[in-house]
Every structure is written in structure tokens, then in C-alpha cells.
Amino acid sequence: MDGISEVFHARFVEHAYPVHTHDTWTLMIVDDGAVRFDLDHHERGALRSQVTLLPPHVPHDGRAATPLGFRKRVLYLDESVLDAGLVGAAVDHPGLRDAALRRRIHQLHGTLADPGDELEAQSRLSLIVDRLRRHLGGGAVRPAGPTVARRLRELLDERVSDGLNLTEAAGLLQVHPTHLVRAFTAEFGIAPHQYLTGRRVDLARHLLLAGMRPADVAAAAGFYDQAHLTRHFRRMLGTSPARYARHG
């Protein structure tokens, strides 16, 4: 996905990373245990309550801080996601105590497990990067107005089946991706990906009632596959597409 080069989940007990570097930003949350690491010759630690951000091209190592080891989830973010001028701030303060940011990262990991929710993943990443910029002193992205939100809704309405990712929408509207997410949510009280999913479920309902098979409805309504359709359909309507078609 644009902005993310790799996702890595692991549990380590005895393994210790030697000193190394990455050409990406390393965004880590710890789910169990704790991590000790040296970053640019300064000893640091990563706890469950923190978000850890390691900048590109800066040497660091890593090891368990307790005999029970640790479990972590990592997003390797493209170097271009954050300004190079923010590297120094990340070296000085790699540990961020921000419960909302940690929750958003956790949610993004869940979204990335589903290949059918690209718009949701991009939206979540955009808000995460905006919050990281604030922590590092890079400033937040300026808000956009309701006109941009309405234009994005028109694009989503035109592309219910084909879909529209956040990068493409930002290019078409000449607006920063974070602008789009914040403006749309402020104007309509729902995130862009939630709106698009709702429109797709509505389309799926009509197609099912018209007699189309659930397997064919998934593709026609813009879902990745039938399982993707069923998951969102059940979440919104409390029943499966097949049962809805029989009793709708």
C-alpha cells in the first residue's frame, strides 16, 4: 500500500537484533513485555503504553527487557511519509505516550489484514502520520472546508463499484489526503471508507433482491470477494447476504 513498505508481527524471547539501520521509518507497538534498544548510542526502551518511532538511516539494535521476551507489531513506513527534517526529533524522543495514536495503529493493523479495505487503510494511515507530525514538531495538516468534503462524496458516489483510493482522490481534488479524511468526517459525521462501504452494502441489497447470486453480487458491488461482502453485510444488517436474499 502507498506509504507502507512492510508489515511485521513477531514474538521474541532470546533473539537480539545487532546494530542495523532501515531505509524506512519504523513504527512499533509492543503487545507483551518490553524492549530495550540503543538508538544513536543512547539507551532507550519500548513499553506497551508507548508508540515507538525509529527514523530511517539511524543505527539501532533491539533485545528483550525481561526474561519472558516481547511481542510486537511493526509498520515500516516509506521514507517520504515524514519529512527528513523530523529525523532529529525522532532520535531525541522515539517513545511517544499517546493512547489515541496507539489505538489508531492497532486499528490499522487490523484493517491491513483485509485486502478489500484499501480506502480505510489509507485513511487510517493518513491520520496516524498527521498525529506523528504533531509529536515531532512538524505541525498538523491544515483543515479543509465543506466544499472539498462534498466533492469527495460525489467522487465516491460515482465510483461505488470501481472504488477510489485516498491517493487518487487527493490527486483529483488537489488536496492533501489528511485534508480529505478530516473534512469529510467533519461535514458528514462519517469517515470516507465508512460512507463507501455503506453505499456498497446498499447496492448489494438491491442486487440481491433483484435475484443476483451472492457470489456475483460481491464483485458487482465493489467488494473484494464474497467473504468481504458477507462480513460488512452482516455487520450493517445483522444477517448474511444469502439469508437476506431469501427473506428480504
Short mmCIF file of C-alpha atoms in Angstrom, two decimals:
data_model
loop_
_atom_site.label_atom_id
_atom_site.label_comp_id
_atom_site.label_asym_id
_atom_site.label_seq_id
_atom_site.Cartn_x
_atom_site.Cartn_y
_atom_site.Cartn_z
CA MET A 1 0.00 0.00 0.00
CA ASP A 2 1.20 3.54 -0.68
CA GLY A 3 3.18 4.69 2.35
CA ILE A 4 3.75 1.24 3.88
CA SER A 5 6.56 -0.94 2.58
CA GLU A 6 6.20 -3.83 5.04
CA VAL A 7 4.17 -5.09 7.99
CA PHE A 8 5.91 -7.27 10.58
CA HIS A 9 4.44 -9.14 13.58
CA ALA A 10 6.77 -11.15 15.81
CA ARG A 11 7.39 -12.59 19.26
CA PHE A 12 10.97 -12.91 20.50
CA VAL A 13 12.37 -14.34 23.71
CA GLU A 14 16.11 -14.80 23.25
CA HIS A 15 16.75 -13.16 19.90
CA ALA A 16 18.63 -9.85 19.98
CA TYR A 17 18.96 -7.60 16.96
CA PRO A 18 22.51 -6.46 16.19
CA VAL A 19 23.09 -2.82 15.30
CA HIS A 20 21.49 -2.07 11.94
CA THR A 21 19.59 0.59 10.02
CA HIS A 22 16.46 0.79 7.85
CA ASP A 23 15.70 2.97 4.86
CA THR A 24 12.17 3.37 6.27
CA TRP A 25 10.52 4.82 9.36
CA THR A 26 9.90 2.03 11.89
CA LEU A 27 6.58 2.45 13.72
CA MET A 28 6.27 -0.12 16.51
CA ILE A 29 3.78 -1.03 19.21
CA VAL A 30 4.55 -3.65 21.88
CA ASP A 31 1.73 -6.01 22.87
CA ASP A 32 3.54 -8.03 25.56
CA GLY A 33 6.74 -7.49 27.51
CA ALA A 34 9.16 -4.67 26.85
CA VAL A 35 12.04 -3.89 24.51
CA ARG A 36 15.39 -2.30 25.19
CA PHE A 37 17.32 -0.71 22.35
CA ASP A 38 20.15 1.67 21.66
CA LEU A 39 19.38 4.45 19.19
CA ASP A 40 22.25 6.61 18.00
CA HIS A 41 24.33 5.48 21.02
CA HIS A 42 21.58 6.31 23.56
CA GLU A 43 19.81 3.55 25.53
CA ARG A 44 16.02 3.58 25.14
CA GLY A 45 13.04 1.39 25.95
CA ALA A 46 9.70 0.50 24.38
CA LEU A 47 6.71 -0.32 26.60
CA ARG A 48 3.13 -1.42 25.92
CA SER A 49 1.89 2.05 26.82
CA GLN A 50 4.04 3.70 24.15
CA VAL A 51 4.32 4.08 20.42
CA THR A 52 7.93 3.82 19.22
CA LEU A 53 9.09 5.61 16.09
CA LEU A 54 12.61 4.97 14.78
CA PRO A 55 13.84 7.19 11.94
CA PRO A 56 15.47 5.92 8.74
CA HIS A 57 19.25 5.53 8.41
CA VAL A 58 19.90 5.86 12.17
CA PRO A 59 21.71 2.85 13.77
CA HIS A 60 19.81 0.91 16.44
CA ASP A 61 19.61 -2.57 17.94
CA GLY A 62 16.93 -4.38 19.98
CA ARG A 63 16.51 -7.01 22.69
CA ALA A 64 14.01 -8.21 25.28
CA ALA A 65 13.94 -6.25 28.52
CA THR A 66 12.58 -9.22 30.53
CA PRO A 67 13.23 -13.00 30.54
CA LEU A 68 9.76 -13.61 29.05
CA GLY A 69 10.60 -11.75 25.86
CA PHE A 70 8.26 -9.46 23.95
CA ARG A 71 5.63 -9.43 21.21
CA LYS A 72 5.49 -6.53 18.77
CA ARG A 73 3.80 -5.24 15.64
CA VAL A 74 5.70 -3.01 13.24
CA LEU A 75 4.79 -0.84 10.27
CA TYR A 76 7.70 0.12 8.05
CA LEU A 77 6.69 3.48 6.57
CA ASP A 78 8.20 4.79 3.36
CA GLU A 79 10.90 7.36 3.95
CA SER A 80 8.83 10.01 2.14
CA VAL A 81 5.88 9.68 4.54
CA LEU A 82 7.52 12.06 7.05
CA ASP A 83 9.81 14.99 6.32
CA ALA A 84 13.54 14.32 6.60
CA GLY A 85 13.76 17.35 8.89
CA LEU A 86 11.86 15.41 11.57
CA VAL A 87 14.58 12.76 11.97
CA GLY A 88 16.35 14.67 14.73
CA ALA A 89 13.20 14.96 16.81
CA ALA A 90 12.56 11.23 16.42
CA VAL A 91 16.10 10.41 17.57
CA ASP A 92 15.66 12.59 20.66
CA HIS A 93 12.19 11.28 21.54
CA PRO A 94 11.46 7.88 19.91
CA GLY A 95 8.91 6.89 22.57
CA LEU A 96 5.51 8.60 22.29
CA ARG A 97 2.95 8.31 25.08
CA ASP A 98 -0.26 8.76 23.13
CA ALA A 99 -3.12 6.32 23.78
CA ALA A 100 -5.15 7.59 20.83
CA LEU A 101 -2.22 7.15 18.44
CA ARG A 102 -1.56 3.64 19.72
CA ARG A 103 -5.24 2.75 19.26
CA ARG A 104 -5.19 4.05 15.68
CA ILE A 105 -2.10 1.99 14.88
CA HIS A 106 -3.75 -1.10 16.35
CA GLN A 107 -6.82 -0.47 14.20
CA LEU A 108 -4.68 -0.01 11.09
CA HIS A 109 -3.02 -3.40 11.63
CA GLY A 110 -6.48 -4.96 11.72
CA THR A 111 -7.52 -3.17 8.56
CA LEU A 112 -4.37 -4.21 6.69
CA ALA A 113 -5.27 -7.86 7.31
CA ASP A 114 -8.21 -7.37 4.94
CA PRO A 115 -7.11 -6.72 1.33
CA GLY A 116 -10.53 -5.34 0.44
CA ASP A 117 -10.37 -2.21 2.62
CA GLU A 118 -7.70 -0.10 0.92
CA LEU A 119 -9.53 3.21 1.39
CA GLU A 120 -9.97 2.52 5.09
CA ALA A 121 -6.30 1.60 5.49
CA GLN A 122 -5.16 4.73 3.66
CA SER A 123 -7.49 6.92 5.72
CA ARG A 124 -6.20 5.46 8.97
CA LEU A 125 -2.58 5.84 7.89
CA SER A 126 -3.15 9.46 6.90
CA LEU A 127 -4.48 10.33 10.37
CA ILE A 128 -1.61 8.45 12.03
CA VAL A 129 1.01 10.33 10.02
CA ASP A 130 -0.69 13.64 10.83
CA ARG A 131 -0.51 12.83 14.55
CA LEU A 132 3.15 11.78 14.27
CA ARG A 133 3.95 15.11 12.62
CA ARG A 134 2.41 16.91 15.58
CA HIS A 135 4.56 14.94 18.04
CA LEU A 136 7.73 15.66 16.07
CA GLY A 137 7.01 19.36 15.72
CA GLY A 138 6.16 19.24 12.04
CA GLY A 139 2.75 20.79 12.53
CA ALA A 140 -0.64 19.39 11.63
CA VAL A 141 -2.15 19.50 8.17
CA ARG A 142 -4.45 22.48 7.83
CA PRO A 143 -8.17 21.64 7.80
CA ALA A 144 -10.21 21.85 4.62
CA GLY A 145 -13.77 23.08 4.21
CA PRO A 146 -17.13 21.50 3.37
CA THR A 147 -16.73 22.09 -0.39
CA VAL A 148 -13.90 19.55 -0.53
CA ALA A 149 -15.98 17.10 1.50
CA ARG A 150 -18.90 17.37 -0.90
CA ARG A 151 -16.64 16.91 -3.91
CA LEU A 152 -15.19 13.77 -2.36
CA ARG A 153 -18.68 12.42 -1.71
CA GLU A 154 -19.56 12.99 -5.37
CA LEU A 155 -16.46 11.03 -6.40
CA LEU A 156 -17.35 8.17 -4.07
CA ASP A 157 -20.92 8.12 -5.39
CA GLU A 158 -19.60 7.88 -8.95
CA ARG A 159 -17.21 5.07 -8.06
CA VAL A 160 -19.20 2.83 -5.71
CA SER A 161 -18.35 -0.36 -7.60
CA ASP A 162 -14.95 0.58 -9.01
CA GLY A 163 -13.70 2.14 -5.81
CA LEU A 164 -11.42 5.06 -5.18
CA ASN A 165 -8.29 5.08 -3.08
CA LEU A 166 -7.26 8.06 -0.99
CA THR A 167 -4.14 8.86 -3.00
CA GLU A 168 -6.13 9.04 -6.22
CA ALA A 169 -8.85 11.17 -4.63
CA ALA A 170 -6.28 13.59 -3.22
CA GLY A 171 -4.72 13.95 -6.66
CA LEU A 172 -8.05 14.55 -8.37
CA LEU A 173 -9.12 17.16 -5.84
CA GLN A 174 -5.64 18.66 -5.38
CA VAL A 175 -5.91 18.33 -1.60
CA HIS A 176 -3.72 16.61 0.99
CA PRO A 177 -5.10 13.14 1.90
CA THR A 178 -5.47 14.10 5.55
CA HIS A 179 -7.50 17.14 4.46
CA LEU A 180 -9.95 14.83 2.76
CA VAL A 181 -10.43 12.49 5.70
CA ARG A 182 -10.85 15.27 8.25
CA ALA A 183 -13.08 17.45 6.06
CA PHE A 184 -15.36 14.57 5.06
CA THR A 185 -15.74 13.31 8.63
CA ALA A 186 -16.43 16.81 9.96
CA GLU A 187 -19.05 17.54 7.27
CA PHE A 188 -20.93 14.23 7.21
CA GLY A 189 -20.16 12.65 10.61
CA ILE A 190 -18.75 9.51 8.98
CA ALA A 191 -15.34 8.60 7.56
CA PRO A 192 -14.97 8.23 3.76
CA HIS A 193 -14.39 4.48 3.93
CA GLN A 194 -17.48 4.01 6.12
CA TYR A 195 -19.57 6.00 3.67
CA LEU A 196 -18.33 3.97 0.69
CA THR A 197 -18.93 0.68 2.49
CA GLY A 198 -22.48 1.75 3.30
CA ARG A 199 -23.15 2.63 -0.33
CA ARG A 200 -21.77 -0.73 -1.42
CA VAL A 201 -23.98 -2.61 1.05
CA ASP A 202 -27.00 -0.68 -0.24
CA LEU A 203 -26.11 -1.64 -3.80
CA ALA A 204 -25.63 -5.26 -2.74
CA ARG A 205 -29.10 -5.28 -1.14
CA HIS A 206 -30.73 -4.12 -4.38
CA LEU A 207 -28.82 -6.65 -6.46
CA LEU A 208 -29.73 -9.50 -4.11
CA LEU A 209 -33.40 -8.59 -4.20
CA ALA A 210 -33.19 -8.47 -7.99
CA GLY A 211 -32.16 -12.13 -7.95
CA MET A 212 -28.38 -11.96 -8.41
CA ARG A 213 -26.34 -14.67 -6.68
CA PRO A 214 -24.34 -13.51 -3.60
CA ALA A 215 -21.07 -14.59 -5.26
CA ASP A 216 -21.79 -12.33 -8.23
CA VAL A 217 -23.09 -9.51 -6.04
CA ALA A 218 -19.74 -9.21 -4.24
CA ALA A 219 -17.86 -8.23 -7.40
CA ALA A 220 -20.71 -6.12 -8.80
CA ALA A 221 -20.96 -4.07 -5.60
CA GLY A 222 -17.21 -3.47 -5.30
CA PHE A 223 -16.28 -5.95 -2.57
CA TYR A 224 -13.01 -7.89 -2.71
CA ASP A 225 -14.72 -11.28 -2.53
CA GLN A 226 -17.82 -12.93 -1.11
CA ALA A 227 -16.32 -13.19 2.38
CA HIS A 228 -15.61 -9.45 2.31
CA LEU A 229 -19.22 -8.76 1.32
CA THR A 230 -20.61 -11.11 3.98
CA ARG A 231 -18.55 -9.54 6.76
CA HIS A 232 -19.68 -5.99 6.04
CA PHE A 233 -23.25 -7.02 5.16
CA ARG A 234 -23.65 -8.89 8.43
CA ARG A 235 -22.11 -6.03 10.41
CA MET A 236 -24.56 -3.49 8.97
CA LEU A 237 -27.74 -5.57 8.60
CA GLY A 238 -27.34 -8.36 11.11
CA THR A 239 -27.78 -11.15 8.58
CA SER A 240 -25.92 -12.80 5.72
CA PRO A 241 -26.42 -11.84 2.06
CA ALA A 242 -27.87 -15.28 1.28
CA ARG A 243 -30.41 -15.11 4.10
CA TYR A 244 -31.34 -11.56 3.16
CA ALA A 245 -31.94 -12.65 -0.42
CA ARG A 246 -34.25 -15.46 0.74
CA HIS A 247 -36.26 -13.36 3.20
CA GLY A 248 -35.70 -9.79 2.00
#
